[in-house]
Amino acid sequence: MIAERKVLKVHYGLSDIVLSKLEGYDSINYKVCSPTNSFVLKVYPFSDELFALLEGEEKVLTKLRKANGIEVPFTILNSNGTPYTIIDNSLYRLLPFLEGKFISEVEHSTEILESFGKALALMDKSLLGLYDAALHGKEIQWDLKYFKKNKRFLEEIDNPMDRSLVHYFFLHFDENIYPIQDTFRKSIIHNDANDWNVLTQNGRVSGIIDFGDMCSSWLINELAVGLTYMLMGKEEPLKVAAVIIQTYHSYYPLLVHEIDALYYLIAARLSTSVCNSAHAKKQKPNSEYITISEKPAWDLLRKWIQINPILAKDTLRAACSFEKTQKQDLEKQLVQRKRNFSGALSMSYSHPIQMSRSAFQYMYDTNGNTFLDAYNNIMQVGHCHPKVVEAGQRTLARLNTNTRYLYDEFLSYSEKLLAKLPPSLNKVFFVNSGSAATDLAIRMAKAHTKKKKIMVLEHGYHGNTQNGIDISHYKYNHKGGSGKANNIVEAPLPKVFESGFKNENDAAAHFVKETFSRITENEGEIAAFIAEPIVGCGGQVPLPRNYLNKIYPKIRAQGGICISDEVQVGFGRLGAFFWGYEMYDVVPDMVILGKPMGNGHPIGAVVTTTEISDSFDNGMEFFSSFGGNPVSCAIGEAVLDVIETENLQEQARLVGKYLKDELKTLVKNYQEVADVRGEGLFLGVELLDQHRAPGTKLANILKNRLRDNHILVSTDGPYDNVLKIKPPLYFNRQNVNQLINEMDLILGETLKI
Ligand code: PMP
């Protein structure tokens, strides 16, 4: 510090001083204490660019003399009367050390929040119309206008689920902000009103320091940055934001679309912060300072994703007395739906939900509510997972064609998918739905075995095509169904719960015997036995162990093949198993895949053996216009990648176990909660009434009241008395607690214990 001391003595007349180092970003900073005053000395490596930017900063500071009541650190002139001292390629600047407590150190009373809004507004207002070429041309990743620059740090975020959360906000910046960027007002802004740059005295904001991130940006970014830090650690961040914005708006009116942008701009600032922390951590792996300082940003980001963007817009609009966002009229939509669609299409819940968007395990309606999705197993890796979305967008923009050409996606996806299956299942046929896969599976089974009969489980469901309905007892045997077709052989649903058997083994032995006798009755005529590993529509019923391992050989012995319908349970949802059949130590001859395969994009597949596929190759071409197209394959591959990189199968196992254990406490506490069953994040809760009859009414109450409390589950089973819980695999322990607390409350109230 000899050089610094010399500069201070020679150029600023300060000799009797104490020098100590401060945190600094692009300059080396020292606190300078003389017997009478305190200062900050900034030392920068000299460059023309820096010089031009500092000139800009001087211009701004001069302007801010007029910002009434807010102190800023005016540069102290040296003995030559200039604000900079340049020696040996170093540039020195001396600033006063402003008095006051940082806003991070005081309680955030309404007065403080209001004065923060006022301070930002007055500062921005006094910079109105100021132009500076150097600041105008400045490009830093901390300027939200250049948010995308931070994407290069994304891979440096260690936790892959956290990384995807940030990635989500990058994509939504593209969707919601970039297209309207030209409509934002531009201004020179401070751009870093974080809680360690804002000073307070006597319960109000008194000063702002550190103009190093200043730039010419969108005016609204000033508020976005300032809000970001003020919202950290707050129970209800939107309420805090509303107070600040209301005051800002009263001093410097905002435009409605600037207010609307704040949700994504705040998310962008949080993302910028965690991206840069991740990068800095890679540079300085042992810095505790970085780890501690990034925590509040992560906490807020995780909270932010649970806020419906419409709620954010409406709350902030209301704070500035703007009208709320326009909503579609529910009654009108219902009339329209009735006019254009058949009544055969049902809708969930007594009060229909008007959906607007979704993210991971959350869904947002048009009224500003956020729903916790606890039952959509199609969204395996979470709603709108950015990697899946990006894979779709990228490929859709490049090439979409069919399997009569050669392209990488088809081959690469097939390799990855087949690698997840045993070696015997080595031929894949891509289609567009679980139903199309079922249909094809039945055709192939018949072609291979030259037999016609199909053995199905009672209450099973396999698809909506004619073939699908014909083999779905759940459909042909229920309302509107035309009964069992002649070629269908039914096996009883091997359900252990309430079966009267002592244990799973006894139940298995009974059902095996029953099924054997039906096979014997049709000996030599059964082309295929098809079953779901956990029977979904039957009420989330797992098969007893020692069932399939007896049935499969028997079916094969009479010349049939065994099909596992993995549409509901496949792709890691079961936690301990990637595929459902693995639960029972069997290997099928064919699997049917769908739902989670494309995370909402319509893909299905049949995977089978070489022998069966060869029998199907009989001269008639198999062609699907869309099955196996590059876009679908890219999406399917992205889903597999995400499951793997984000360890979602393990997440399903851990969270599934926790959820099952918590549900079991409800079984203990409420007689009506009769059974909890399933694996991983594929669970069913069977409800019975006090007479052990199906608790259909209670199931319906629970489903609808949970919906009213913003949690989505559904019911199933022959009596519709089984709650099905099979959430996106992003579901976490906090989500489990929310679900269990609500269920407990509703059960307590309904059953009046
Ligand atoms: N098999 C099972 C087990 C299913 O649950 C479903 C759909 N619910 C299907 C097949 C049919 O799939 P999709 O709706 O994609 O046609």
mmCIF file with all atom_site columns, C-alpha atoms in Angstrom, residues 420-601:
data_model
loop_
_atom_site.group_PDB
_atom_site.id
_atom_site.type_symbol
_atom_site.label_atom_id
_atom_site.label_alt_id
_atom_site.label_comp_id
_atom_site.label_asym_id
_atom_site.label_entity_id
_atom_site.label_seq_id
_atom_site.pdbx_PDB_ins_code
_atom_site.Cartn_x
_atom_site.Cartn_y
_atom_site.Cartn_z
_atom_site.occupancy
_atom_site.B_iso_or_equiv
_atom_site.pdbx_formal_charge
_atom_site.auth_seq_id
_atom_site.auth_comp_id
_atom_site.auth_asym_id
_atom_site.auth_atom_id
_atom_site.pdbx_PDB_model_num
ATOM 1   C CA . LYS A 1 420 ? -32.668 -48.192 -21.160 1.00 0.00 ? 420 LYS A CA 1
ATOM 2   C CA . LEU A 1 421 ? -34.248 -51.547 -22.030 1.00 0.00 ? 421 LEU A CA 1
ATOM 3   C CA . PRO A 1 422 ? -32.952 -55.112 -21.751 1.00 0.00 ? 422 PRO A CA 1
ATOM 4   C CA . PRO A 1 423 ? -31.006 -56.453 -24.767 1.00 0.00 ? 423 PRO A CA 1
ATOM 5   C CA . SER A 1 424 ? -33.911 -58.623 -25.922 1.00 0.00 ? 424 SER A CA 1
ATOM 6   C CA . LEU A 1 425 ? -36.082 -55.544 -26.496 1.00 0.00 ? 425 LEU A CA 1
ATOM 7   C CA . ASN A 1 426 ? -34.146 -54.086 -29.381 1.00 0.00 ? 426 ASN A CA 1
ATOM 8   C CA . LYS A 1 427 ? -36.571 -52.889 -32.061 1.00 0.00 ? 427 LYS A CA 1
ATOM 9   C CA . VAL A 1 428 ? -38.481 -49.660 -31.642 1.00 0.00 ? 428 VAL A CA 1
ATOM 10  C CA . PHE A 1 429 ? -41.516 -48.311 -33.513 1.00 0.00 ? 429 PHE A CA 1
ATOM 11  C CA . PHE A 1 430 ? -42.310 -44.655 -32.870 1.00 0.00 ? 430 PHE A CA 1
ATOM 12  C CA . VAL A 1 431 ? -45.916 -43.446 -32.971 1.00 0.00 ? 431 VAL A CA 1
ATOM 13  C CA . ASN A 1 432 ? -47.797 -40.448 -31.588 1.00 0.00 ? 432 ASN A CA 1
ATOM 14  C CA . SER A 1 433 ? -49.649 -41.657 -28.507 1.00 0.00 ? 433 SER A CA 1
ATOM 15  C CA . GLY A 1 434 ? -50.027 -44.462 -26.031 1.00 0.00 ? 434 GLY A CA 1
ATOM 16  C CA . SER A 1 435 ? -53.198 -45.480 -27.859 1.00 0.00 ? 435 SER A CA 1
ATOM 17  C CA . ALA A 1 436 ? -51.421 -45.720 -31.207 1.00 0.00 ? 436 ALA A CA 1
ATOM 18  C CA . ALA A 1 437 ? -48.737 -47.796 -29.489 1.00 0.00 ? 437 ALA A CA 1
ATOM 19  C CA . THR A 1 438 ? -51.358 -50.139 -28.018 1.00 0.00 ? 438 THR A CA 1
ATOM 20  C CA . ASP A 1 439 ? -53.032 -50.500 -31.374 1.00 0.00 ? 439 ASP A CA 1
ATOM 21  C CA . LEU A 1 440 ? -49.769 -51.348 -33.072 1.00 0.00 ? 440 LEU A CA 1
ATOM 22  C CA . ALA A 1 441 ? -48.769 -53.720 -30.269 1.00 0.00 ? 441 ALA A CA 1
ATOM 23  C CA . ILE A 1 442 ? -51.956 -55.745 -30.718 1.00 0.00 ? 442 ILE A CA 1
ATOM 24  C CA . ARG A 1 443 ? -51.477 -55.860 -34.492 1.00 0.00 ? 443 ARG A CA 1
ATOM 25  C CA . MET A 1 444 ? -47.911 -57.060 -34.065 1.00 0.00 ? 444 MET A CA 1
ATOM 26  C CA . ALA A 1 445 ? -48.855 -59.659 -31.474 1.00 0.00 ? 445 ALA A CA 1
ATOM 27  C CA . LYS A 1 446 ? -51.463 -61.087 -33.816 1.00 0.00 ? 446 LYS A CA 1
ATOM 28  C CA . ALA A 1 447 ? -49.106 -61.009 -36.794 1.00 0.00 ? 447 ALA A CA 1
ATOM 29  C CA . HIS A 1 448 ? -46.377 -62.770 -34.836 1.00 0.00 ? 448 HIS A CA 1
ATOM 30  C CA . THR A 1 449 ? -48.453 -65.455 -33.126 1.00 0.00 ? 449 THR A CA 1
ATOM 31  C CA . LYS A 1 450 ? -51.118 -65.899 -35.807 1.00 0.00 ? 450 LYS A CA 1
ATOM 32  C CA . LYS A 1 451 ? -53.587 -65.977 -32.921 1.00 0.00 ? 451 LYS A CA 1
ATOM 33  C CA . LYS A 1 452 ? -56.509 -63.676 -32.221 1.00 0.00 ? 452 LYS A CA 1
ATOM 34  C CA . LYS A 1 453 ? -57.282 -63.700 -28.508 1.00 0.00 ? 453 LYS A CA 1
ATOM 35  C CA . ILE A 1 454 ? -55.980 -61.068 -26.133 1.00 0.00 ? 454 ILE A CA 1
ATOM 36  C CA . MET A 1 455 ? -55.874 -61.570 -22.393 1.00 0.00 ? 455 MET A CA 1
ATOM 37  C CA . VAL A 1 456 ? -56.484 -58.450 -20.348 1.00 0.00 ? 456 VAL A CA 1
ATOM 38  C CA . LEU A 1 457 ? -56.826 -57.502 -16.699 1.00 0.00 ? 457 LEU A CA 1
ATOM 39  C CA . GLU A 1 458 ? -60.139 -56.327 -15.334 1.00 0.00 ? 458 GLU A CA 1
ATOM 40  C CA . HIS A 1 459 ? -60.203 -52.539 -14.922 1.00 0.00 ? 459 HIS A CA 1
ATOM 41  C CA . GLY A 1 460 ? -57.214 -52.105 -17.217 1.00 0.00 ? 460 GLY A CA 1
ATOM 42  C CA . TYR A 1 461 ? -56.993 -49.233 -19.731 1.00 0.00 ? 461 TYR A CA 1
ATOM 43  C CA . HIS A 1 462 ? -54.813 -49.181 -22.808 1.00 0.00 ? 462 HIS A CA 1
ATOM 44  C CA . GLY A 1 463 ? -56.069 -46.585 -25.249 1.00 0.00 ? 463 GLY A CA 1
ATOM 45  C CA . ASN A 1 464 ? -58.777 -44.804 -27.190 1.00 0.00 ? 464 ASN A CA 1
ATOM 46  C CA . THR A 1 465 ? -58.559 -46.501 -30.616 1.00 0.00 ? 465 THR A CA 1
ATOM 47  C CA . GLN A 1 466 ? -60.940 -49.338 -31.443 1.00 0.00 ? 466 GLN A CA 1
ATOM 48  C CA . ASN A 1 467 ? -58.244 -51.884 -30.571 1.00 0.00 ? 467 ASN A CA 1
ATOM 49  C CA . GLY A 1 468 ? -57.537 -49.932 -27.399 1.00 0.00 ? 468 GLY A CA 1
ATOM 50  C CA . ILE A 1 469 ? -61.163 -49.865 -26.283 1.00 0.00 ? 469 ILE A CA 1
ATOM 51  C CA . ASP A 1 470 ? -61.603 -53.553 -27.174 1.00 0.00 ? 470 ASP A CA 1
ATOM 52  C CA . ILE A 1 471 ? -58.837 -54.537 -24.756 1.00 0.00 ? 471 ILE A CA 1
ATOM 53  C CA . SER A 1 472 ? -59.717 -51.993 -22.031 1.00 0.00 ? 472 SER A CA 1
ATOM 54  C CA . HIS A 1 473 ? -62.104 -53.544 -19.539 1.00 0.00 ? 473 HIS A CA 1
ATOM 55  C CA . TYR A 1 474 ? -62.276 -50.095 -17.880 1.00 0.00 ? 474 TYR A CA 1
ATOM 56  C CA . LYS A 1 475 ? -63.988 -48.823 -21.053 1.00 0.00 ? 475 LYS A CA 1
ATOM 57  C CA . TYR A 1 476 ? -65.934 -51.671 -22.651 1.00 0.00 ? 476 TYR A CA 1
ATOM 58  C CA . ASN A 1 477 ? -67.337 -52.799 -19.326 1.00 0.00 ? 477 ASN A CA 1
ATOM 59  C CA . HIS A 1 478 ? -68.375 -49.358 -18.093 1.00 0.00 ? 478 HIS A CA 1
ATOM 60  C CA . LYS A 1 479 ? -70.927 -46.690 -18.984 1.00 0.00 ? 479 LYS A CA 1
ATOM 61  C CA . GLY A 1 480 ? -71.447 -46.594 -22.728 1.00 0.00 ? 480 GLY A CA 1
ATOM 62  C CA . GLY A 1 481 ? -69.282 -49.664 -23.319 1.00 0.00 ? 481 GLY A CA 1
ATOM 63  C CA . SER A 1 482 ? -70.523 -52.438 -25.571 1.00 0.00 ? 482 SER A CA 1
ATOM 64  C CA . GLY A 1 483 ? -69.201 -55.274 -23.455 1.00 0.00 ? 483 GLY A CA 1
ATOM 65  C CA . LYS A 1 484 ? -66.451 -57.795 -23.939 1.00 0.00 ? 484 LYS A CA 1
ATOM 66  C CA . ALA A 1 485 ? -65.612 -58.757 -27.514 1.00 0.00 ? 485 ALA A CA 1
ATOM 67  C CA . ASN A 1 486 ? -65.349 -62.457 -28.318 1.00 0.00 ? 486 ASN A CA 1
ATOM 68  C CA . ASN A 1 487 ? -61.591 -62.460 -28.656 1.00 0.00 ? 487 ASN A CA 1
ATOM 69  C CA . ILE A 1 488 ? -61.002 -60.962 -25.225 1.00 0.00 ? 488 ILE A CA 1
ATOM 70  C CA . VAL A 1 489 ? -60.081 -63.154 -22.280 1.00 0.00 ? 489 VAL A CA 1
ATOM 71  C CA . GLU A 1 490 ? -60.394 -61.455 -18.927 1.00 0.00 ? 490 GLU A CA 1
ATOM 72  C CA . ALA A 1 491 ? -58.224 -62.101 -15.898 1.00 0.00 ? 491 ALA A CA 1
ATOM 73  C CA . PRO A 1 492 ? -59.367 -60.777 -12.513 1.00 0.00 ? 492 PRO A CA 1
ATOM 74  C CA . LEU A 1 493 ? -57.544 -57.721 -11.197 1.00 0.00 ? 493 LEU A CA 1
ATOM 75  C CA . PRO A 1 494 ? -55.069 -59.211 -8.706  1.00 0.00 ? 494 PRO A CA 1
ATOM 76  C CA . LYS A 1 495 ? -55.679 -56.657 -6.011  1.00 0.00 ? 495 LYS A CA 1
ATOM 77  C CA . VAL A 1 496 ? -54.333 -57.504 -2.591  1.00 0.00 ? 496 VAL A CA 1
ATOM 78  C CA . PHE A 1 497 ? -56.113 -54.808 -0.556  1.00 0.00 ? 497 PHE A CA 1
ATOM 79  C CA . GLU A 1 498 ? -59.504 -56.003 0.759   1.00 0.00 ? 498 GLU A CA 1
ATOM 80  C CA . SER A 1 499 ? -59.035 -59.311 -1.075  1.00 0.00 ? 499 SER A CA 1
ATOM 81  C CA . GLY A 1 500 ? -59.489 -61.240 2.140   1.00 0.00 ? 500 GLY A CA 1
ATOM 82  C CA . PHE A 1 501 ? -56.100 -62.931 1.809   1.00 0.00 ? 501 PHE A CA 1
ATOM 83  C CA . LYS A 1 502 ? -53.656 -62.950 4.671   1.00 0.00 ? 502 LYS A CA 1
ATOM 84  C CA . ASN A 1 503 ? -50.762 -61.619 2.666   1.00 0.00 ? 503 ASN A CA 1
ATOM 85  C CA . GLU A 1 504 ? -49.488 -60.714 -0.782  1.00 0.00 ? 504 GLU A CA 1
ATOM 86  C CA . ASN A 1 505 ? -48.243 -64.240 -1.488  1.00 0.00 ? 505 ASN A CA 1
ATOM 87  C CA . ASP A 1 506 ? -51.585 -65.866 -0.701  1.00 0.00 ? 506 ASP A CA 1
ATOM 88  C CA . ALA A 1 507 ? -53.346 -63.278 -2.876  1.00 0.00 ? 507 ALA A CA 1
ATOM 89  C CA . ALA A 1 508 ? -50.853 -63.875 -5.695  1.00 0.00 ? 508 ALA A CA 1
ATOM 90  C CA . ALA A 1 509 ? -51.378 -67.642 -5.485  1.00 0.00 ? 509 ALA A CA 1
ATOM 91  C CA . HIS A 1 510 ? -55.141 -67.191 -5.694  1.00 0.00 ? 510 HIS A CA 1
ATOM 92  C CA . PHE A 1 511 ? -55.030 -64.833 -8.684  1.00 0.00 ? 511 PHE A CA 1
ATOM 93  C CA . VAL A 1 512 ? -52.444 -66.935 -10.473 1.00 0.00 ? 512 VAL A CA 1
ATOM 94  C CA . LYS A 1 513 ? -54.724 -69.957 -10.108 1.00 0.00 ? 513 LYS A CA 1
ATOM 95  C CA . GLU A 1 514 ? -57.758 -68.044 -11.406 1.00 0.00 ? 514 GLU A CA 1
ATOM 96  C CA . THR A 1 515 ? -55.801 -66.661 -14.359 1.00 0.00 ? 515 THR A CA 1
ATOM 97  C CA . PHE A 1 516 ? -54.258 -70.050 -15.158 1.00 0.00 ? 516 PHE A CA 1
ATOM 98  C CA . SER A 1 517 ? -57.698 -71.593 -15.422 1.00 0.00 ? 517 SER A CA 1
ATOM 99  C CA . ARG A 1 518 ? -58.761 -68.891 -17.897 1.00 0.00 ? 518 ARG A CA 1
ATOM 100 C CA . ILE A 1 519 ? -55.589 -69.435 -19.909 1.00 0.00 ? 519 ILE A CA 1
ATOM 101 C CA . THR A 1 520 ? -56.278 -73.158 -19.935 1.00 0.00 ? 520 THR A CA 1
ATOM 102 C CA . GLU A 1 521 ? -59.819 -72.520 -21.195 1.00 0.00 ? 521 GLU A CA 1
ATOM 103 C CA . ASN A 1 522 ? -58.257 -70.674 -24.166 1.00 0.00 ? 522 ASN A CA 1
ATOM 104 C CA . GLU A 1 523 ? -55.093 -72.721 -24.474 1.00 0.00 ? 523 GLU A CA 1
ATOM 105 C CA . GLY A 1 524 ? -53.203 -72.127 -27.720 1.00 0.00 ? 524 GLY A CA 1
ATOM 106 C CA . GLU A 1 525 ? -55.436 -69.248 -28.803 1.00 0.00 ? 525 GLU A CA 1
ATOM 107 C CA . ILE A 1 526 ? -54.049 -66.315 -26.808 1.00 0.00 ? 526 ILE A CA 1
ATOM 108 C CA . ALA A 1 527 ? -51.883 -63.999 -28.896 1.00 0.00 ? 527 ALA A CA 1
ATOM 109 C CA . ALA A 1 528 ? -50.954 -61.676 -26.045 1.00 0.00 ? 528 ALA A CA 1
ATOM 110 C CA . PHE A 1 529 ? -51.351 -60.970 -22.370 1.00 0.00 ? 529 PHE A CA 1
ATOM 111 C CA . ILE A 1 530 ? -51.319 -57.241 -21.676 1.00 0.00 ? 530 ILE A CA 1
ATOM 112 C CA . ALA A 1 531 ? -51.109 -55.628 -18.250 1.00 0.00 ? 531 ALA A CA 1
ATOM 113 C CA . GLU A 1 532 ? -50.045 -52.400 -16.616 1.00 0.00 ? 532 GLU A CA 1
ATOM 114 C CA . PRO A 1 533 ? -47.489 -53.019 -13.833 1.00 0.00 ? 533 PRO A CA 1
ATOM 115 C CA . ILE A 1 534 ? -49.585 -50.811 -11.559 1.00 0.00 ? 534 ILE A CA 1
ATOM 116 C CA . VAL A 1 535 ? -53.148 -50.693 -12.813 1.00 0.00 ? 535 VAL A CA 1
ATOM 117 C CA . GLY A 1 536 ? -53.941 -46.980 -13.069 1.00 0.00 ? 536 GLY A CA 1
ATOM 118 C CA . CYS A 1 537 ? -57.617 -46.738 -13.902 1.00 0.00 ? 537 CYS A CA 1
ATOM 119 C CA . GLY A 1 538 ? -58.223 -49.759 -11.687 1.00 0.00 ? 538 GLY A CA 1
ATOM 120 C CA . GLY A 1 539 ? -57.252 -47.521 -8.752  1.00 0.00 ? 539 GLY A CA 1
ATOM 121 C CA . GLN A 1 540 ? -53.443 -47.459 -8.761  1.00 0.00 ? 540 GLN A CA 1
ATOM 122 C CA . VAL A 1 541 ? -53.292 -51.165 -7.974  1.00 0.00 ? 541 VAL A CA 1
ATOM 123 C CA . PRO A 1 542 ? -49.812 -52.757 -7.940  1.00 0.00 ? 542 PRO A CA 1
ATOM 124 C CA . LEU A 1 543 ? -49.799 -56.393 -8.982  1.00 0.00 ? 543 LEU A CA 1
ATOM 125 C CA . PRO A 1 544 ? -48.785 -58.771 -6.213  1.00 0.00 ? 544 PRO A CA 1
ATOM 126 C CA . ARG A 1 545 ? -45.206 -59.978 -6.455  1.00 0.00 ? 545 ARG A CA 1
ATOM 127 C CA . ASN A 1 546 ? -45.156 -63.563 -7.731  1.00 0.00 ? 546 ASN A CA 1
ATOM 128 C CA . TYR A 1 547 ? -47.981 -62.919 -10.153 1.00 0.00 ? 547 TYR A CA 1
ATOM 129 C CA . LEU A 1 548 ? -46.461 -61.852 -13.479 1.00 0.00 ? 548 LEU A CA 1
ATOM 130 C CA . ASN A 1 549 ? -43.516 -64.227 -13.064 1.00 0.00 ? 549 ASN A CA 1
ATOM 131 C CA . LYS A 1 550 ? -46.039 -67.099 -13.090 1.00 0.00 ? 550 LYS A CA 1
ATOM 132 C CA . ILE A 1 551 ? -48.368 -65.718 -15.776 1.00 0.00 ? 551 ILE A CA 1
ATOM 133 C CA . TYR A 1 552 ? -45.717 -64.761 -18.364 1.00 0.00 ? 552 TYR A CA 1
ATOM 134 C CA . PRO A 1 553 ? -44.300 -68.331 -18.760 1.00 0.00 ? 553 PRO A CA 1
ATOM 135 C CA . LYS A 1 554 ? -47.791 -69.777 -18.944 1.00 0.00 ? 554 LYS A CA 1
ATOM 136 C CA . ILE A 1 555 ? -48.799 -67.370 -21.727 1.00 0.00 ? 555 ILE A CA 1
ATOM 137 C CA . ARG A 1 556 ? -45.600 -68.055 -23.634 1.00 0.00 ? 556 ARG A CA 1
ATOM 138 C CA . ALA A 1 557 ? -46.018 -71.805 -23.216 1.00 0.00 ? 557 ALA A CA 1
ATOM 139 C CA . GLN A 1 558 ? -49.292 -71.671 -25.142 1.00 0.00 ? 558 GLN A CA 1
ATOM 140 C CA . GLY A 1 559 ? -47.690 -69.544 -27.875 1.00 0.00 ? 559 GLY A CA 1
ATOM 141 C CA . GLY A 1 560 ? -48.561 -65.998 -26.808 1.00 0.00 ? 560 GLY A CA 1
ATOM 142 C CA . ILE A 1 561 ? -46.468 -62.955 -26.038 1.00 0.00 ? 561 ILE A CA 1
ATOM 143 C CA . CYS A 1 562 ? -46.400 -60.733 -22.946 1.00 0.00 ? 562 CYS A CA 1
ATOM 144 C CA . ILE A 1 563 ? -46.922 -57.001 -23.206 1.00 0.00 ? 563 ILE A CA 1
ATOM 145 C CA . SER A 1 564 ? -46.198 -54.531 -20.444 1.00 0.00 ? 564 SER A CA 1
ATOM 146 C CA . ASP A 1 565 ? -48.120 -51.265 -20.746 1.00 0.00 ? 565 ASP A CA 1
ATOM 147 C CA . GLU A 1 566 ? -45.584 -48.794 -19.374 1.00 0.00 ? 566 GLU A CA 1
ATOM 148 C CA . VAL A 1 567 ? -47.505 -45.724 -20.536 1.00 0.00 ? 567 VAL A CA 1
ATOM 149 C CA . GLN A 1 568 ? -48.350 -44.583 -17.003 1.00 0.00 ? 568 GLN A CA 1
ATOM 150 C CA . VAL A 1 569 ? -45.504 -45.877 -14.898 1.00 0.00 ? 569 VAL A CA 1
ATOM 151 C CA . GLY A 1 570 ? -42.427 -45.816 -17.130 1.00 0.00 ? 570 GLY A CA 1
ATOM 152 C CA . PHE A 1 571 ? -39.426 -43.490 -17.343 1.00 0.00 ? 571 PHE A CA 1
ATOM 153 C CA . GLY A 1 572 ? -38.207 -43.530 -13.748 1.00 0.00 ? 572 GLY A CA 1
ATOM 154 C CA . ARG A 1 573 ? -41.378 -42.516 -11.926 1.00 0.00 ? 573 ARG A CA 1
ATOM 155 C CA . LEU A 1 574 ? -41.276 -45.614 -9.737  1.00 0.00 ? 574 LEU A CA 1
ATOM 156 C CA . GLY A 1 575 ? -37.989 -44.495 -8.183  1.00 0.00 ? 575 GLY A CA 1
ATOM 157 C CA . ALA A 1 576 ? -36.426 -47.869 -7.507  1.00 0.00 ? 576 ALA A CA 1
ATOM 158 C CA . PHE A 1 577 ? -37.275 -48.966 -11.060 1.00 0.00 ? 577 PHE A CA 1
ATOM 159 C CA . PHE A 1 578 ? -37.045 -47.288 -14.455 1.00 0.00 ? 578 PHE A CA 1
ATOM 160 C CA . TRP A 1 579 ? -39.771 -49.560 -15.897 1.00 0.00 ? 579 TRP A CA 1
ATOM 161 C CA . GLY A 1 580 ? -42.739 -51.071 -14.120 1.00 0.00 ? 580 GLY A CA 1
ATOM 162 C CA . TYR A 1 581 ? -42.099 -54.701 -15.119 1.00 0.00 ? 581 TYR A CA 1
ATOM 163 C CA . GLU A 1 582 ? -38.771 -54.544 -13.232 1.00 0.00 ? 582 GLU A CA 1
ATOM 164 C CA . MET A 1 583 ? -40.796 -54.597 -10.014 1.00 0.00 ? 583 MET A CA 1
ATOM 165 C CA . TYR A 1 584 ? -41.729 -58.199 -10.710 1.00 0.00 ? 584 TYR A CA 1
ATOM 166 C CA . ASP A 1 585 ? -38.479 -59.680 -12.041 1.00 0.00 ? 585 ASP A CA 1
ATOM 167 C CA . VAL A 1 586 ? -39.864 -60.363 -15.491 1.00 0.00 ? 586 VAL A CA 1
ATOM 168 C CA . VAL A 1 587 ? -38.888 -59.238 -18.970 1.00 0.00 ? 587 VAL A CA 1
ATOM 169 C CA . PRO A 1 588 ? -41.798 -58.696 -21.359 1.00 0.00 ? 588 PRO A CA 1
ATOM 170 C CA . ASP A 1 589 ? -41.730 -59.410 -25.099 1.00 0.00 ? 589 ASP A CA 1
ATOM 171 C CA . MET A 1 590 ? -43.030 -55.978 -25.844 1.00 0.00 ? 590 MET A CA 1
ATOM 172 C CA . VAL A 1 591 ? -43.486 -52.673 -24.045 1.00 0.00 ? 591 VAL A CA 1
ATOM 173 C CA . ILE A 1 592 ? -45.878 -49.855 -24.831 1.00 0.00 ? 592 ILE A CA 1
ATOM 174 C CA . LEU A 1 593 ? -44.613 -46.357 -24.084 1.00 0.00 ? 593 LEU A CA 1
ATOM 175 C CA . GLY A 1 594 ? -46.334 -42.988 -24.096 1.00 0.00 ? 594 GLY A CA 1
ATOM 176 C CA . LYS A 1 595 ? -47.343 -40.152 -21.782 1.00 0.00 ? 595 LYS A CA 1
ATOM 177 C CA . PRO A 1 596 ? -44.071 -39.104 -20.024 1.00 0.00 ? 596 PRO A CA 1
ATOM 178 C CA . MET A 1 597 ? -41.986 -40.070 -23.035 1.00 0.00 ? 597 MET A CA 1
ATOM 179 C CA . GLY A 1 598 ? -42.348 -36.616 -24.599 1.00 0.00 ? 598 GLY A CA 1
ATOM 180 C CA . ASN A 1 599 ? -43.188 -34.669 -21.454 1.00 0.00 ? 599 ASN A CA 1
ATOM 181 C CA . GLY A 1 600 ? -46.424 -33.517 -23.068 1.00 0.00 ? 600 GLY A CA 1
ATOM 182 C CA . HIS A 1 601 ? -45.287 -33.691 -26.676 1.00 0.00 ? 601 HIS A CA 1
#
